[in-house]
PDB file of C-alpha atoms in Angstrom:
ATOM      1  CA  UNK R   1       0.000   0.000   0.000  1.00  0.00           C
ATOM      2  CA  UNK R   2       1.290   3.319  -1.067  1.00  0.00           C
ATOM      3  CA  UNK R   3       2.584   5.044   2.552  1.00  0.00           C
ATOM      4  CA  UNK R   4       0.740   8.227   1.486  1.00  0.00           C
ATOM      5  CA  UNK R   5      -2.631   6.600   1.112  1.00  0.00           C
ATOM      6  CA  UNK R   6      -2.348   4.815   4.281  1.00  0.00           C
ATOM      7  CA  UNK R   7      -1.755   8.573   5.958  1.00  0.00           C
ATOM      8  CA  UNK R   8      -4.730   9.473   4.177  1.00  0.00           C
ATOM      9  CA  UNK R   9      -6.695   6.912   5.568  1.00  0.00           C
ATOM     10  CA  UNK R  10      -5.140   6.977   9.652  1.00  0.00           C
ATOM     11  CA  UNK R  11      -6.147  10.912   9.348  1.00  0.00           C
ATOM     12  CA  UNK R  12      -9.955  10.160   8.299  1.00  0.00           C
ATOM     13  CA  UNK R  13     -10.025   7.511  11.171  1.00  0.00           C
ATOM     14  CA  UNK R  14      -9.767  10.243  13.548  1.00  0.00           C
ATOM     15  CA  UNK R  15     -12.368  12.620  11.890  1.00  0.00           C
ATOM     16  CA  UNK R  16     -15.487  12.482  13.203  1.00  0.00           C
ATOM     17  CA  UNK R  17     -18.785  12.908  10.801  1.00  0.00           C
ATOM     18  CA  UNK R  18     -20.956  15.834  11.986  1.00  0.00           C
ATOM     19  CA  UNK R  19     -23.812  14.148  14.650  1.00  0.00           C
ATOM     20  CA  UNK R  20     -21.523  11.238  15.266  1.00  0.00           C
ATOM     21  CA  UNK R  21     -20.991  11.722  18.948  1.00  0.00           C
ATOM     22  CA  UNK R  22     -24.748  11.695  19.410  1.00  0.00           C
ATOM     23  CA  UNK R  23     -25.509   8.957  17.129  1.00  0.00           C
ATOM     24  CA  UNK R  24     -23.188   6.720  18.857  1.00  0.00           C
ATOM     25  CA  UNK R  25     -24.866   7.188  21.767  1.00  0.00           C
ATOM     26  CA  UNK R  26     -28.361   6.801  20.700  1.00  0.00           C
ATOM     27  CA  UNK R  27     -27.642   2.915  20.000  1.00  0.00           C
ATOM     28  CA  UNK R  28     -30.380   0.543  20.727  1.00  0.00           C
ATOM     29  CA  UNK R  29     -29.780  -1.737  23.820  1.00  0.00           C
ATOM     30  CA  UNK R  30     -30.634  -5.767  22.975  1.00  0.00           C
ATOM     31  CA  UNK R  31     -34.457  -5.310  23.160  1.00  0.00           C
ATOM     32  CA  UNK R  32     -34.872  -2.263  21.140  1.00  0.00           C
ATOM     33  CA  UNK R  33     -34.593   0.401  23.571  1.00  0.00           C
ATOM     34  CA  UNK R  34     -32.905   3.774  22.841  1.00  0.00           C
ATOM     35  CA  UNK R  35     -31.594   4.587  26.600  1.00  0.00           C
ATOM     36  CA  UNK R  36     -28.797   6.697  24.760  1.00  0.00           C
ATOM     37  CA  UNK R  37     -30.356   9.863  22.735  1.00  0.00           C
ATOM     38  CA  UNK R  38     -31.215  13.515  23.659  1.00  0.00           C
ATOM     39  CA  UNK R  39     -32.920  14.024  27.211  1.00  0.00           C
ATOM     40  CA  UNK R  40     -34.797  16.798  24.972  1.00  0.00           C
ATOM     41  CA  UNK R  41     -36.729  13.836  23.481  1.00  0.00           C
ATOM     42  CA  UNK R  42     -39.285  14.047  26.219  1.00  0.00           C
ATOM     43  CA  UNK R  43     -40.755  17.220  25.073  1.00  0.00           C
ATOM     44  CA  UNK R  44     -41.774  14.992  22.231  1.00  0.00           C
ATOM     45  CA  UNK R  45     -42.931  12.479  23.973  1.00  0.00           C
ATOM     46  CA  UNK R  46     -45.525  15.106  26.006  1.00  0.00           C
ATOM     47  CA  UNK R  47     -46.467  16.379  23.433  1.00  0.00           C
ATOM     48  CA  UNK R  48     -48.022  14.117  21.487  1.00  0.00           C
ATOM     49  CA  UNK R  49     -48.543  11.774  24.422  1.00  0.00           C
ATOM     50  CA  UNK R  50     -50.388  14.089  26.168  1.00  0.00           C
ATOM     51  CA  UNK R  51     -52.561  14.851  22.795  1.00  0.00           C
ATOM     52  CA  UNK R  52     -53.430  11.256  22.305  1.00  0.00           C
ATOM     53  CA  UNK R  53     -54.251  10.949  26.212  1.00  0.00           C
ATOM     54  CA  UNK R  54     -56.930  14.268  25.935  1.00  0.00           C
ATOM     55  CA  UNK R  55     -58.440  13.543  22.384  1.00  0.00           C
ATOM     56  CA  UNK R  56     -58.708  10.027  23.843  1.00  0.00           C
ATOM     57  CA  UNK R  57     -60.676  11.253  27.350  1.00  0.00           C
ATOM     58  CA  UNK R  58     -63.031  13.450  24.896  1.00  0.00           C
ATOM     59  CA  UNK R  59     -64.618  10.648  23.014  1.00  0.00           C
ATOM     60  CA  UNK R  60     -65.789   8.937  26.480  1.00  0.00           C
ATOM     61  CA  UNK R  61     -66.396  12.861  27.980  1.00  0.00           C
ATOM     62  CA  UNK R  62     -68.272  13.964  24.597  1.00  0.00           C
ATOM     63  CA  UNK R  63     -69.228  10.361  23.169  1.00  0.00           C
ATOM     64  CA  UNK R  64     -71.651  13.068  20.403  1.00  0.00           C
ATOM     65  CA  UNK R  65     -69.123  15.229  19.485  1.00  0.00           C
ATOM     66  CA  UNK R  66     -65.579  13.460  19.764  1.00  0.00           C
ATOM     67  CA  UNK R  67     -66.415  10.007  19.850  1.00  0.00           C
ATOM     68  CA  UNK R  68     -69.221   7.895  18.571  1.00  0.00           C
ATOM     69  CA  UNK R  69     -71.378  10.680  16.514  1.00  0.00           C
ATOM     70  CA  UNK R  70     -68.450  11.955  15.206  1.00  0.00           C
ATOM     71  CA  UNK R  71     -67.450   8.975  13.723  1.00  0.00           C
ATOM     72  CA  UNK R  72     -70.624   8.222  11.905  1.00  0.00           C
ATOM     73  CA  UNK R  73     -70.549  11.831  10.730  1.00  0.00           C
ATOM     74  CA  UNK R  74     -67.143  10.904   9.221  1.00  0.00           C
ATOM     75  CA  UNK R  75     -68.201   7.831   7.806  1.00  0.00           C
ATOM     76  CA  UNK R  76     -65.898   5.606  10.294  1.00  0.00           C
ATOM     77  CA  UNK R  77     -68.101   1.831   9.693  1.00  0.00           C
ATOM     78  CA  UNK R  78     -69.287   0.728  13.520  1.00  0.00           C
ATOM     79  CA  UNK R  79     -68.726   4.076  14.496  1.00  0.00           C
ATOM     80  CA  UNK R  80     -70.789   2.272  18.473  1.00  0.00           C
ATOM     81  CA  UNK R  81     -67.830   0.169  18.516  1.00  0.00           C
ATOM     82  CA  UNK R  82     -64.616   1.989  16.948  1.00  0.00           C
ATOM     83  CA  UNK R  83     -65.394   5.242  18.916  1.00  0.00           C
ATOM     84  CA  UNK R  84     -64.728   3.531  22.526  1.00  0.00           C
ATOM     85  CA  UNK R  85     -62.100   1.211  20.833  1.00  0.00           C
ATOM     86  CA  UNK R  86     -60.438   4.182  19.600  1.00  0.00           C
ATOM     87  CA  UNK R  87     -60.918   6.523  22.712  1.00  0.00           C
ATOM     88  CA  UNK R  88     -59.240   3.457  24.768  1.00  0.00           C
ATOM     89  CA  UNK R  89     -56.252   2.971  22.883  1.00  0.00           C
ATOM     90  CA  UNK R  90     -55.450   6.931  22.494  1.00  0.00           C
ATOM     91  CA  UNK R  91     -55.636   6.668  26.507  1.00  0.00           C
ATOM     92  CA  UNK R  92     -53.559   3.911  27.091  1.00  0.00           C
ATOM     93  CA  UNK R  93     -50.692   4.342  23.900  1.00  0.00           C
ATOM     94  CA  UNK R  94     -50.475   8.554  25.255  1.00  0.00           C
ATOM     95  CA  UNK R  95     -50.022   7.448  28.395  1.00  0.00           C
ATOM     96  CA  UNK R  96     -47.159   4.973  27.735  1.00  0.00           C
ATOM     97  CA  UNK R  97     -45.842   7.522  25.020  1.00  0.00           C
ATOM     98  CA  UNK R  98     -45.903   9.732  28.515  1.00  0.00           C
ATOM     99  CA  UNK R  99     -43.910   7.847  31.129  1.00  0.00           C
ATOM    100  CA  UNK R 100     -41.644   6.267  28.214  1.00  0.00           C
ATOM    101  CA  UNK R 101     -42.603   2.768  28.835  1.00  0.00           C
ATOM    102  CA  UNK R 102     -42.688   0.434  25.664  1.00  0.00           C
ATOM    103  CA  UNK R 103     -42.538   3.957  23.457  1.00  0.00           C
ATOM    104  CA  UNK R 104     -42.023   2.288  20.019  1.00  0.00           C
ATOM    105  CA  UNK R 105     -44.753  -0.088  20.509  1.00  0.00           C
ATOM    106  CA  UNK R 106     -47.248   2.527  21.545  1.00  0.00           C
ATOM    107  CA  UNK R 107     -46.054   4.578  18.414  1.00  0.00           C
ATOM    108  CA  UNK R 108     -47.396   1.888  15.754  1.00  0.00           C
ATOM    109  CA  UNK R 109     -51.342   2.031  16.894  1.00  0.00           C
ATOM    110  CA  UNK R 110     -51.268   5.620  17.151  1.00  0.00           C
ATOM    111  CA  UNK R 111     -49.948   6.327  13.554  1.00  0.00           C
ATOM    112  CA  UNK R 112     -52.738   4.154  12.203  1.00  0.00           C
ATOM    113  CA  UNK R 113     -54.884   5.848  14.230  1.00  0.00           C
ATOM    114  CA  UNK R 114     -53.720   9.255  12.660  1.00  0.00           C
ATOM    115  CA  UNK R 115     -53.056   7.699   9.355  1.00  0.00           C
ATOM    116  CA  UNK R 116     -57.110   6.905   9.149  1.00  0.00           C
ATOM    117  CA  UNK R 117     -57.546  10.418  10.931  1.00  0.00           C
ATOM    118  CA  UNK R 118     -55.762  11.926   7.890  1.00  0.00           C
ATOM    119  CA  UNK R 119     -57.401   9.697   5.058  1.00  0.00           C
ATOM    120  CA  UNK R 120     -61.265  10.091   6.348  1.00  0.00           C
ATOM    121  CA  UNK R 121     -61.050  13.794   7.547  1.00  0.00           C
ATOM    122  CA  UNK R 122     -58.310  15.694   5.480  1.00  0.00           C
ATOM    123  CA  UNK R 123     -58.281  13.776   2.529  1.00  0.00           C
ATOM    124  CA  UNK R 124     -61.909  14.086   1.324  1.00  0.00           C
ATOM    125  CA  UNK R 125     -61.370  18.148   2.060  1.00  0.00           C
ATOM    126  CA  UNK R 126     -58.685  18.319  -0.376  1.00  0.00           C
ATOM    127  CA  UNK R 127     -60.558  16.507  -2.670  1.00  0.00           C
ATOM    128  CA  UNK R 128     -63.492  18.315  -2.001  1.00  0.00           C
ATOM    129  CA  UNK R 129     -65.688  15.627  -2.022  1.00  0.00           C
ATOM    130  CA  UNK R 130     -66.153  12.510   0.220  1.00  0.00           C
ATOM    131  CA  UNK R 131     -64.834   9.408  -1.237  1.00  0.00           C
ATOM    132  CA  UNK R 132     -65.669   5.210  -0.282  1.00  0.00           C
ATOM    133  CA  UNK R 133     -66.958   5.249   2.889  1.00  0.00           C
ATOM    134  CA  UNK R 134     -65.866   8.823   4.093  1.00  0.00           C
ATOM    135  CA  UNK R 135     -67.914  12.088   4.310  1.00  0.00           C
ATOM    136  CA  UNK R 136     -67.042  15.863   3.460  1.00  0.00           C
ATOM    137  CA  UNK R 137     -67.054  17.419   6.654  1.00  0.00           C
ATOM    138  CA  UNK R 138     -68.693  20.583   6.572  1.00  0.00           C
ATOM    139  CA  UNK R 139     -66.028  23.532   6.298  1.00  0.00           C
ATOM    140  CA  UNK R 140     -66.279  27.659   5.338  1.00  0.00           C
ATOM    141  CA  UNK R 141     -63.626  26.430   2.830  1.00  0.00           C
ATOM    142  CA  UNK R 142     -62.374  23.600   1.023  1.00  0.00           C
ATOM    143  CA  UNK R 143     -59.028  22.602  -1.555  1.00  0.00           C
ATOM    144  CA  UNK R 144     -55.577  22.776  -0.544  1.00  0.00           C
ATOM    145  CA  UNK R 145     -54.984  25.489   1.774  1.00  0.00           C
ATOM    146  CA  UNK R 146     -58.265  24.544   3.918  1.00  0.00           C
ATOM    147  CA  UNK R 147     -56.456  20.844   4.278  1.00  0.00           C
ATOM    148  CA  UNK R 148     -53.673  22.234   5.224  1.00  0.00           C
ATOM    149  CA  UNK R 149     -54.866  24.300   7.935  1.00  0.00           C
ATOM    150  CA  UNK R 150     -57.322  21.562   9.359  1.00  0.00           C
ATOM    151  CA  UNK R 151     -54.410  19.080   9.290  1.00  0.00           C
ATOM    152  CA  UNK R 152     -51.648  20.700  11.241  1.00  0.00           C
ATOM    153  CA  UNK R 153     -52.067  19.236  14.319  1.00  0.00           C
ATOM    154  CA  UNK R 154     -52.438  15.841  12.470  1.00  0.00           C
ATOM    155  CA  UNK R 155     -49.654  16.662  10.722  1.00  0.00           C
ATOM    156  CA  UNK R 156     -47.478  17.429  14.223  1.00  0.00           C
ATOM    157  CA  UNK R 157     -48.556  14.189  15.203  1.00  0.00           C
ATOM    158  CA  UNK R 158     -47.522  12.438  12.640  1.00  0.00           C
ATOM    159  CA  UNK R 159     -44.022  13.940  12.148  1.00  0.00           C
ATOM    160  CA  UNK R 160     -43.759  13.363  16.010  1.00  0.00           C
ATOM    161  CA  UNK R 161     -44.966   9.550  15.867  1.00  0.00           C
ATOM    162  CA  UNK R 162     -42.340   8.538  13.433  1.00  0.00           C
ATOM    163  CA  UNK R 163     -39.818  10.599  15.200  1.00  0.00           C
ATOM    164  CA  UNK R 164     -40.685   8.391  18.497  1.00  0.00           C
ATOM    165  CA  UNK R 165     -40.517   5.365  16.674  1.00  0.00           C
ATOM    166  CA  UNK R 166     -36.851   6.215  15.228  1.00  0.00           C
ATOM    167  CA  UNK R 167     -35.319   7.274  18.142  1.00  0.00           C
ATOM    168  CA  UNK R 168     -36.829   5.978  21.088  1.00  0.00           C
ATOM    169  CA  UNK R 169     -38.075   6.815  24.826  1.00  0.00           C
ATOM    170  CA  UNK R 170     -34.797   8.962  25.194  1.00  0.00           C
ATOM    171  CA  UNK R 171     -33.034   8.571  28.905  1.00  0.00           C
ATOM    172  CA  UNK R 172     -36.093  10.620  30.819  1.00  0.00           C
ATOM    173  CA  UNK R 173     -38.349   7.381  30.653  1.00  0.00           C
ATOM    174  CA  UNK R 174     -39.363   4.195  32.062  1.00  0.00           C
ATOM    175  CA  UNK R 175     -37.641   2.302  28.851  1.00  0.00           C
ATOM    176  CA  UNK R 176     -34.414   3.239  30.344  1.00  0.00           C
ATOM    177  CA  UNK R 177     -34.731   2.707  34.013  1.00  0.00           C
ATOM    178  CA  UNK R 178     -35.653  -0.838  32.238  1.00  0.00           C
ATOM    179  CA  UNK R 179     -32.699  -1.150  30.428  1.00  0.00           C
ATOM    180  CA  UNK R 180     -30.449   0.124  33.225  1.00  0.00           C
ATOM    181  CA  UNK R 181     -31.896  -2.413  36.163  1.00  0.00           C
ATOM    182  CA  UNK R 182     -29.551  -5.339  36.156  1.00  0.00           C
ATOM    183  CA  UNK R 183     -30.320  -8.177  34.722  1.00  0.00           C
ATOM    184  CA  UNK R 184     -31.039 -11.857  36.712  1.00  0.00           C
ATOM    185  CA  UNK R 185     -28.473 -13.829  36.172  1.00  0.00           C
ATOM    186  CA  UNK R 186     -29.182 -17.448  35.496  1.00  0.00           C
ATOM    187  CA  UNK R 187     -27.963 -19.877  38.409  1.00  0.00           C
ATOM    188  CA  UNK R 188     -24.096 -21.211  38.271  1.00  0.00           C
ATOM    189  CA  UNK R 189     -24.075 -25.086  38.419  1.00  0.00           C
ATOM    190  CA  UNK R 190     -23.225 -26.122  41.585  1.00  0.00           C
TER     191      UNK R 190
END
């Protein structure tokens, strides 16, 4: 090998790739648990935890308006049974998304809940009409602009789902304390 290029190549060894020293600590532990990341990560995690947990108490508070009617207004089929179903598991996944306990998991039901959310309400008003089984809700406006506005929250929720589901609990959460408690060890043969 040509001395020069092997120079080359002990110098870039040392260099470190902008982000690295984070990344390297974000690794996963063995069962998919992200003790390393940014303690920042939490704000995420309230944020749209805490969303999920309130939208979820409204359709048992306001069963006509956030939960059950609204469904059926929206077209959502057994809108009797989906609106409790629904309620329930935007409870229970915000509150895990909350406390950081099993965060990825709790991720994947919420983003097909907002994934439908999107498709049945937002959808049809960019369209401007319904479409299969989903209704125009009624709106001063509809087209691009009025999807747009109606769906920023959604949108938030999204963006901050996926984020979750990439990174992790972060090191403010019950995940870690998990990953951090020592492990039983099996029994040494006697």
């Amino acid at each position: 090998m040509d001395p020069r290029f092997s120079r080359v190549l002990h110098l870039a060894r040392g260099l470190s790739v902008p982000g690295e020293e984070v990344n390297d600590r974000v690794g996963d532990d063995r069962m998919g648990r992200s003790p390393g990341g940014p303690r920042a990560v939490i704000l995420i995690r309230l944020l749209v935890g805490l969303v999920f947990f309130e939208e979820g108490i409204q359709k048992f508070l306001f069963p006509a308006v956030m939960g059950t009617g609204r469904f059926a207004r929206i077209g959502i089929p057994l809108p009797d049974v989906m609106g409790p179903f629904v309620g329930g598991v935007e409870i229970v996944c915000g509150t895990l998304l909350v406390v950081g306990w099993l965060t990825r998991l709790a991720a994947v039901p919420l983003l097909m809940d907002i994934t439908v959310a999107i498709l049945s309400t937002k959808l049809p008003t960019l369209l401007c009409h319904g479409y299969g089984p989903f209704a125009l809700p009624q709106l001063n406006r509809y087209g691009f602009w009025s999807m747009a506005s109606e769906a920023r929250t959604d949108y938030a929720m999204l963006m901050g789902l996926l984020f979750l589901l990439i990174v992790g609990a972060g090191p403010c959460s019950l995940d870690t304390l998990r990953s951090r408690r020592p492990q039983a060890s099996s029994p040494t043969p006697v």
